[in-house]
Amino acid sequence: MTKPESTSAAGLRDVVASPSRICYIDGDKGILVYDGYNIHQLAQNSTFEEVVYLLWNGRLPNRSELDDLNATLVANRKLPGEVITMMKAFPRDVVPMSALRTAVSALSFYDPDRGDNSLEASRRKAVRLTAQIATIVAAIQRIRNGNEPLDPKPELSHAANFLYMMNGKEPLDVEAQAFDIALILHADHEFNASTFAARVTAGTLADMYAAITSAIGALSGPLHGGANEQVMKMLLEIGSLDKVDQYVHATLESHGKIMGIGHAVYRTEDPRATHLRRMSEEIGKRQGDTKWFDMSHRIEEIVVGEMEKKQKAIRANVDFYSASTYYMLGIPMDLYTPIFAISRISGWSAHVLEQYANNKLIRPRSEYTGHMDLKYVPIDQR
Ligand code: COA
């Protein structure tokens, strides 16, 4: 028997796995589009709730459609009491992404549409998950600090309500707005690892909760969701602006990587970084201390300059300035990846709904690298 010729692409790079209307990326030009709308337009004009509607429905909502969506999200923010009780029994030092994965999986027990996998029921589950993932992340923070989770405030936006439930005080408008933009920027990114994991699971016709639990598992890995936490650790390790040059040059000279810089798809500025850079600076100025922005900016300047000398187009990615932005918003570093999920649930669920609407089981082939034609040897003769 001969082996078939190799056709595999390592990591499925550049393999187009399926049509999708949800998100378009042009990595050479630095373009990111959510179903027709350039990310810059959405970041400047829209709200996270509008983007959620766009991702789910393929068009922006009118006023009454947006009001309806807001009302449904607000009505679904509270967690079932059983899930809070279960979360209180988690170890105090639980990794937040593991707590989130487990709590989301448990939510499926209490969903009024459990057992119903119709498209309509799946859309209702998408609303509940989008509303409740933010509540879970805030509750993780409260519970591990020995505090009772706070009830959501219906008058607050999704972004402002999350910051309120986590910090115990309502955010300033500028803070809520910055977080809202961060949610818009992270809402979808085509067939990244966690979205693809969600679609693979949905492709078996497993339910929305199974698909989203798969996605959260994929997001938890350091090659996907964790780079912004590493950026903040680096900033804290460097400590001050005057130490930046020495740290960065030493890292580059020893062929180390500066976290938050470079991207597998973008060969120019990651369009999301443009907004996060501005937000990091604005929040710093507002708080009267631009130290973290200034350090980040200097790091970026050096790395980009050094890379240009080697003719490499390496620029800041979405994680680079989200680190200092989140830090100044008072978000603990180990919540940066769960926060990614607060936003990305919108994209994940849109992809799951799209997968269900035109389903085909996702089942690639492997490139076999094992032996052929071995002769079975009885166990006592091996
Ligand atoms: N710091 C220093 N050098 C970097 C770099 C960084 N952050 N990112 C890329 N480079 C260098 C590489 O060392 C490599 O140099 P070489 O050609 O001399 O070997 C060159 O640029 C190309 O890098 P490569 O890793 O092959 O690019 P890629 O497109 O496959 O990888 C990443 C993209 C994201 C994996 C990479 O840029 C990286 O590790 N960045 C830091 C982690 C990060 O921020 N991840 C979150 C992504 S959203």
Coordinates of C-alpha atoms and ligand atoms in Angstrom, one line a residue:
M1 CA 0.0 0.0 0.0
T2 CA 1.4 3.5 -0.8
K3 CA 0.7 6.6 1.2
P4 CA -1.3 9.4 -0.5
E5 CA 0.6 12.5 -1.5
S6 CA 0.9 15.2 1.1
T7 CA -1.5 18.0 0.8
S8 CA -1.7 19.3 4.4
A9 CA -1.2 23.0 5.3
A10 CA 0.5 23.4 8.7
G11 CA -2.0 25.0 11.1
L12 CA -4.5 25.2 8.2
R13 CA -2.8 28.6 7.3
D14 CA -4.6 30.3 4.3
V15 CA -7.0 27.4 3.9
V16 CA -10.5 28.8 3.3
A17 CA -12.8 26.5 5.3
S18 CA -16.2 27.8 4.5
P19 CA -18.1 30.9 3.2
S20 CA -19.1 33.4 5.9
R21 CA -20.8 36.8 5.7
I22 CA -19.7 37.8 9.2
C23 CA -16.2 39.1 9.0
Y24 CA -13.6 40.1 6.4
I25 CA -9.9 40.7 7.0
D26 CA -7.4 42.1 4.5
G27 CA -4.1 41.5 6.3
D28 CA -1.9 43.4 3.8
K29 CA -4.0 46.6 3.8
G30 CA -5.0 46.4 7.5
I31 CA -8.7 46.2 6.8
L32 CA -11.2 44.6 9.2
V33 CA -14.9 44.6 8.2
Y34 CA -17.9 43.2 10.1
D35 CA -20.5 42.3 7.5
G36 CA -20.0 45.4 5.3
Y37 CA -18.9 47.9 8.0
N38 CA -15.3 48.9 8.4
I39 CA -14.2 48.5 12.0
H40 CA -13.2 52.2 12.1
Q41 CA -16.7 53.4 11.4
L42 CA -18.1 51.0 14.0
A43 CA -15.5 52.0 16.7
Q44 CA -16.2 55.7 16.1
N45 CA -20.0 55.7 15.8
S46 CA -21.5 52.5 17.1
T47 CA -22.1 50.7 20.4
F48 CA -21.4 47.1 21.3
E49 CA -25.1 46.3 21.3
E50 CA -25.5 47.6 17.7
V51 CA -22.5 45.5 16.7
V52 CA -24.1 42.4 18.3
Y53 CA -27.2 43.0 16.3
L54 CA -25.2 43.4 13.1
L55 CA -23.3 40.2 13.7
W56 CA -26.4 38.2 14.4
N57 CA -28.6 39.7 11.7
G58 CA -26.4 40.9 8.9
R59 CA -27.6 44.5 9.2
L60 CA -27.6 47.4 11.6
P61 CA -30.7 47.7 13.8
N62 CA -33.2 50.6 13.6
R63 CA -34.0 52.4 16.9
S64 CA -36.8 50.0 17.9
E65 CA -34.9 46.9 17.0
L66 CA -32.0 48.2 19.1
D67 CA -34.3 49.0 22.0
D68 CA -35.7 45.5 21.8
L69 CA -32.3 43.9 21.8
N70 CA -31.2 46.1 24.8
A71 CA -34.3 45.2 26.7
T72 CA -33.7 41.4 26.1
L73 CA -30.1 41.6 27.1
V74 CA -31.0 43.5 30.3
A75 CA -33.7 41.0 31.1
N76 CA -31.3 38.1 30.7
R77 CA -28.3 39.5 32.6
K78 CA -29.0 37.8 36.0
L79 CA -27.5 34.3 36.5
P80 CA -29.5 31.4 37.8
G81 CA -29.0 31.1 41.6
E82 CA -27.7 27.6 41.2
V83 CA -24.8 28.8 39.0
I84 CA -23.8 31.4 41.6
T85 CA -24.0 28.8 44.3
M86 CA -21.8 26.5 42.2
M87 CA -19.3 29.3 41.5
K88 CA -19.0 30.0 45.2
A89 CA -17.8 26.4 45.6
F90 CA -15.0 26.8 43.1
P91 CA -11.5 27.0 44.6
R92 CA -10.5 30.6 45.5
D93 CA -7.5 30.4 43.3
V94 CA -9.3 29.0 40.3
V95 CA -8.0 30.2 36.9
P96 CA -10.7 32.6 35.7
M97 CA -10.9 31.1 32.2
S98 CA -11.5 27.7 33.8
A99 CA -14.2 29.2 36.0
L100 CA -15.8 30.8 33.0
R101 CA -15.7 27.6 30.9
T102 CA -17.4 25.6 33.7
A103 CA -20.0 28.2 34.5
V104 CA -21.0 28.6 30.9
S105 CA -21.3 24.9 30.5
A106 CA -23.5 24.7 33.6
L107 CA -25.7 27.5 32.3
S108 CA -27.0 25.0 29.8
F109 CA -28.8 23.0 32.6
Y110 CA -31.0 26.0 33.4
D111 CA -31.7 27.4 30.0
P112 CA -35.5 27.4 29.3
D113 CA -34.8 26.3 25.8
R114 CA -32.6 23.4 26.8
G115 CA -33.2 20.4 24.5
D116 CA -34.5 22.6 21.7
N117 CA -31.9 23.0 19.0
S118 CA -34.1 25.0 16.5
L119 CA -32.6 28.2 15.1
E120 CA -35.1 30.3 17.1
A121 CA -34.1 28.6 20.3
S122 CA -30.4 29.0 19.4
R123 CA -30.9 32.7 18.9
R124 CA -32.5 33.0 22.3
K125 CA -29.5 31.1 23.8
A126 CA -27.1 33.5 22.0
V127 CA -28.9 36.4 23.7
R128 CA -28.7 34.8 27.1
L129 CA -25.0 33.8 26.7
T130 CA -24.1 37.3 25.6
A131 CA -25.9 38.9 28.5
Q132 CA -24.6 36.4 31.1
I133 CA -21.0 35.9 30.2
A134 CA -20.3 39.5 31.4
T135 CA -22.2 38.7 34.6
I136 CA -20.1 35.5 35.2
V137 CA -16.8 37.3 34.7
A138 CA -17.8 40.1 37.2
A139 CA -19.0 37.4 39.6
I140 CA -15.7 35.5 39.4
Q141 CA -13.9 38.6 40.5
R142 CA -16.3 39.4 43.3
I143 CA -16.5 35.8 44.7
R144 CA -12.7 35.3 44.7
N145 CA -12.4 38.5 46.7
G146 CA -14.9 37.3 49.2
N147 CA -17.7 39.7 48.0
E148 CA -21.2 38.9 47.0
P149 CA -21.8 39.2 43.2
L150 CA -23.8 42.4 42.5
D151 CA -27.1 42.5 40.7
P152 CA -26.9 44.1 37.3
K153 CA -28.2 47.6 36.8
P154 CA -30.8 47.7 34.1
E155 CA -30.2 51.3 33.2
L156 CA -26.6 50.7 32.3
S157 CA -25.2 49.7 28.9
H158 CA -23.5 46.3 28.6
A159 CA -20.1 47.8 28.9
A160 CA -20.9 50.1 31.9
N161 CA -22.9 47.4 33.7
F162 CA -19.9 45.0 33.5
L163 CA -17.5 47.6 35.0
Y164 CA -20.1 48.4 37.7
M165 CA -20.6 44.7 38.6
M166 CA -16.9 44.0 38.7
N167 CA -15.7 47.1 40.5
G168 CA -18.7 47.9 42.7
K169 CA -19.0 51.5 41.4
E170 CA -20.4 52.9 38.3
P171 CA -17.6 53.8 35.8
L172 CA -17.0 57.4 34.5
D173 CA -18.5 57.9 31.0
V174 CA -15.1 58.0 29.4
E175 CA -14.3 54.6 31.0
A176 CA -17.5 53.0 30.0
Q177 CA -17.0 54.4 26.5
A178 CA -13.5 53.0 26.2
F179 CA -14.6 49.6 27.4
D180 CA -17.5 49.7 24.9
I181 CA -15.1 50.4 22.1
A182 CA -12.8 47.6 23.3
L183 CA -15.8 45.2 23.1
I184 CA -16.6 46.4 19.6
L185 CA -13.0 45.8 18.5
H186 CA -12.9 42.2 19.9
A187 CA -16.3 41.1 18.7
D188 CA -15.2 39.0 15.7
H189 CA -12.1 38.1 13.8
E190 CA -13.2 35.6 11.2
F191 CA -12.0 32.0 11.5
N192 CA -9.6 32.4 14.5
A193 CA -9.0 29.3 16.6
S194 CA -11.9 29.8 19.1
T195 CA -14.4 30.6 16.5
F196 CA -13.4 27.7 14.4
A197 CA -13.7 25.5 17.5
A198 CA -17.2 26.8 18.0
R199 CA -18.1 26.0 14.4
V200 CA -16.6 22.5 14.5
T201 CA -18.7 21.7 17.6
A202 CA -21.8 23.3 16.1
G203 CA -21.2 21.4 12.9
T204 CA -22.0 18.1 14.7
L205 CA -25.4 19.8 15.7
A206 CA -24.3 19.9 19.3
D207 CA -26.1 22.8 21.0
M208 CA -25.0 26.5 21.5
Y209 CA -23.7 25.9 25.0
A210 CA -21.5 23.0 23.8
A211 CA -20.1 25.1 20.9
I212 CA -19.4 28.2 23.2
T213 CA -17.8 26.0 25.8
S214 CA -15.5 24.6 23.1
A215 CA -14.7 28.2 22.0
I216 CA -13.8 29.3 25.6
G217 CA -11.5 26.3 25.9
A218 CA -9.7 27.3 22.7
L219 CA -9.5 30.9 23.7
S220 CA -7.8 30.0 27.1
G221 CA -4.5 29.0 25.4
P222 CA -1.6 31.5 25.5
L223 CA -1.3 31.5 21.7
H224 CA -4.8 32.9 21.4
G225 CA -6.3 35.0 24.2
G226 CA -3.4 35.6 26.6
A227 CA -1.0 38.1 24.9
N228 CA -2.4 41.3 26.5
E229 CA -1.8 39.9 30.0
Q230 CA 1.8 39.2 29.0
V231 CA 2.1 42.8 27.7
M232 CA 1.0 44.2 31.0
K233 CA 3.4 41.9 32.9
M234 CA 6.2 43.2 30.7
L235 CA 5.2 46.9 31.4
L236 CA 5.2 46.2 35.1
E237 CA 8.5 44.4 34.9
I238 CA 10.1 47.3 33.1
G239 CA 8.7 49.6 35.6
S240 CA 9.4 53.1 34.2
L241 CA 9.9 55.0 30.9
D242 CA 13.6 55.5 31.4
K243 CA 14.2 51.7 31.5
V244 CA 12.3 51.0 28.3
D245 CA 15.1 51.4 25.7
Q246 CA 17.5 49.2 27.5
Y247 CA 14.9 46.4 28.1
V248 CA 13.6 46.4 24.5
H249 CA 17.1 46.5 22.8
A250 CA 18.3 43.7 25.2
T251 CA 15.2 41.6 24.3
L252 CA 15.6 42.1 20.6
E253 CA 19.3 41.5 20.7
S254 CA 18.7 38.1 22.4
H255 CA 16.0 37.3 19.7
G256 CA 13.3 37.5 22.3
K257 CA 9.8 38.6 21.3
I258 CA 8.0 41.7 22.5
M259 CA 4.4 40.6 23.3
G260 CA 1.6 42.5 21.6
I261 CA 3.6 43.2 18.5
G262 CA 3.3 41.3 15.2
H263 CA 0.4 39.4 13.8
A264 CA -0.2 36.2 11.8
V265 CA -2.5 37.9 9.3
Y266 CA -1.8 41.7 9.4
R267 CA 1.2 42.9 7.6
T268 CA 0.6 46.5 8.5
E269 CA -1.1 48.2 11.4
D270 CA -3.8 46.0 13.1
P271 CA -6.8 48.4 12.6
R272 CA -7.9 47.6 16.2
A273 CA -4.6 48.8 17.6
T274 CA -5.2 52.3 16.2
H275 CA -8.2 52.8 18.5
L276 CA -6.7 51.1 21.5
R277 CA -3.6 53.3 21.2
R278 CA -5.8 56.4 21.3
M279 CA -7.9 55.1 24.2
S280 CA -4.9 54.2 26.3
E281 CA -3.6 57.8 25.9
E282 CA -7.0 59.4 26.6
I283 CA -7.6 57.4 29.7
G284 CA -4.1 58.1 31.0
K285 CA -4.6 61.8 30.4
R286 CA -8.0 61.7 32.1
Q287 CA -6.5 60.0 35.1
G288 CA -3.5 62.4 35.2
D289 CA -0.9 59.7 34.6
T290 CA 0.2 58.6 31.1
K291 CA 3.0 56.4 32.3
W292 CA 1.7 53.1 30.9
F293 CA 0.8 54.8 27.6
D294 CA 4.2 56.5 27.3
M295 CA 6.0 53.3 28.0
S296 CA 3.9 51.4 25.5
H297 CA 4.4 54.0 22.9
R298 CA 8.2 54.1 23.3
I299 CA 8.3 50.3 23.1
E300 CA 6.3 50.3 19.9
E301 CA 8.5 53.1 18.5
I302 CA 11.7 51.1 19.1
V303 CA 10.4 47.7 17.9
V304 CA 8.8 49.1 14.7
G305 CA 12.0 51.1 14.0
E306 CA 14.3 48.1 14.5
M307 CA 12.0 45.9 12.4
E308 CA 11.9 48.4 9.6
K309 CA 15.7 48.4 9.5
K310 CA 15.4 44.6 8.7
Q311 CA 12.5 45.3 6.3
K312 CA 10.0 43.5 8.4
A313 CA 6.5 45.0 8.7
I314 CA 5.9 44.2 12.4
R315 CA 3.4 46.5 14.2
A316 CA 1.4 46.7 17.4
N317 CA -1.5 44.2 17.4
V318 CA -4.9 44.4 19.3
D319 CA -3.3 43.2 22.5
F320 CA -0.6 45.8 22.8
Y321 CA -2.6 48.9 23.9
S322 CA -5.5 46.9 25.3
A323 CA -3.1 45.9 28.2
S324 CA -2.6 49.4 29.5
T325 CA -6.2 50.4 28.7
Y326 CA -7.6 47.6 30.8
Y327 CA -5.0 48.2 33.6
M328 CA -6.1 51.8 33.9
L329 CA -9.7 50.7 33.9
G330 CA -8.9 48.7 37.1
I331 CA -9.3 45.3 35.5
P332 CA -7.1 42.6 37.0
M333 CA -4.6 41.1 34.6
D334 CA -5.9 37.5 34.8
L335 CA -9.4 38.8 33.6
Y336 CA -8.0 40.1 30.3
T337 CA -8.8 36.9 28.5
P338 CA -12.2 36.4 30.1
I339 CA -13.0 39.9 29.0
F340 CA -12.1 38.9 25.4
A341 CA -14.9 36.3 25.8
I342 CA -17.4 39.0 27.0
S343 CA -17.0 40.5 23.6
R344 CA -16.3 37.5 21.4
I345 CA -19.4 35.7 22.5
S346 CA -21.2 37.9 19.9
G347 CA -19.0 36.7 17.1
W348 CA -18.9 33.1 18.3
S349 CA -22.7 32.9 18.5
A350 CA -23.1 34.6 15.1
H351 CA -20.9 31.9 13.6
V352 CA -22.7 29.1 15.4
L353 CA -26.0 30.4 14.0
E354 CA -24.5 30.7 10.5
Q355 CA -23.2 27.1 10.8
Y356 CA -26.6 25.8 11.9
A357 CA -28.3 27.7 9.1
N358 CA -26.3 25.9 6.4
N359 CA -24.7 23.0 8.2
K360 CA -22.2 20.6 6.9
L361 CA -20.3 18.4 9.4
I362 CA -16.7 19.7 9.5
R363 CA -14.5 16.7 9.0
P364 CA -11.0 17.3 7.4
R365 CA -8.6 14.5 6.6
S366 CA -5.1 14.0 8.2
E367 CA -1.9 13.6 6.3
Y368 CA -0.9 10.1 7.6
T369 CA 2.7 9.9 8.8
G370 CA 2.6 6.5 10.5
H371 CA 3.9 3.2 9.3
M372 CA 2.3 1.0 6.5
D373 CA 2.1 -2.7 6.0
L374 CA 3.4 -3.8 9.4
K375 CA 2.9 -7.5 10.3
Y376 CA 1.1 -8.2 13.6
V377 CA 3.4 -9.9 16.1
P378 CA 1.8 -11.8 19.0
I379 CA 2.4 -10.0 22.3
D380 CA 4.8 -12.5 23.8
Q381 CA 7.0 -12.4 20.7
R382 CA 7.6 -8.6 20.7
Ligands
COA1 N1 9.0 40.8 18.8 C1 10.1 40.7 18.2 N2 10.3 40.1 17.0 C2 9.2 39.7 16.4 C3 7.9 39.8 16.9 C4 7.8 40.4 18.2 N3 6.7 40.5 18.8 N4 7.0 39.3 16.1 C5 7.6 38.9 15.0 N5 9.0 39.1 15.2 C6 10.0 38.7 14.3 C7 10.3 37.2 14.4 O1 11.3 36.9 15.3 C8 10.7 36.8 13.0 O2 12.0 37.1 12.8 P1 12.9 36.2 11.9 O3 12.4 36.4 10.5 O4 14.3 36.8 12.0 O5 12.8 34.8 12.4 C9 9.8 37.8 12.1 O6 9.5 38.9 12.9 C10 8.5 37.2 11.6 O7 7.9 36.7 12.8 P2 6.9 35.4 12.8 O8 6.8 34.9 14.2 O9 7.4 34.4 11.8 O10 5.6 36.0 12.3 P3 4.2 35.3 12.3 O11 3.5 36.2 11.4 O12 4.3 33.9 12.0 O13 3.8 35.5 13.8 C11 3.0 36.3 15.9 C12 3.0 36.4 14.3 C13 1.8 36.9 16.4 C14 3.1 34.8 16.3 C15 4.3 37.0 16.4 O14 4.4 38.3 15.8 C16 4.4 37.0 17.9 O15 4.8 36.0 18.5 N6 4.0 38.2 18.5 C17 4.0 38.3 19.9 C18 2.8 37.6 20.6 C19 1.5 38.3 20.4 O16 1.4 39.5 20.5 N7 0.5 37.5 20.0 C20 -0.9 38.0 19.9 C21 -1.2 38.1 18.4 S1 -2.8 38.9 18.2

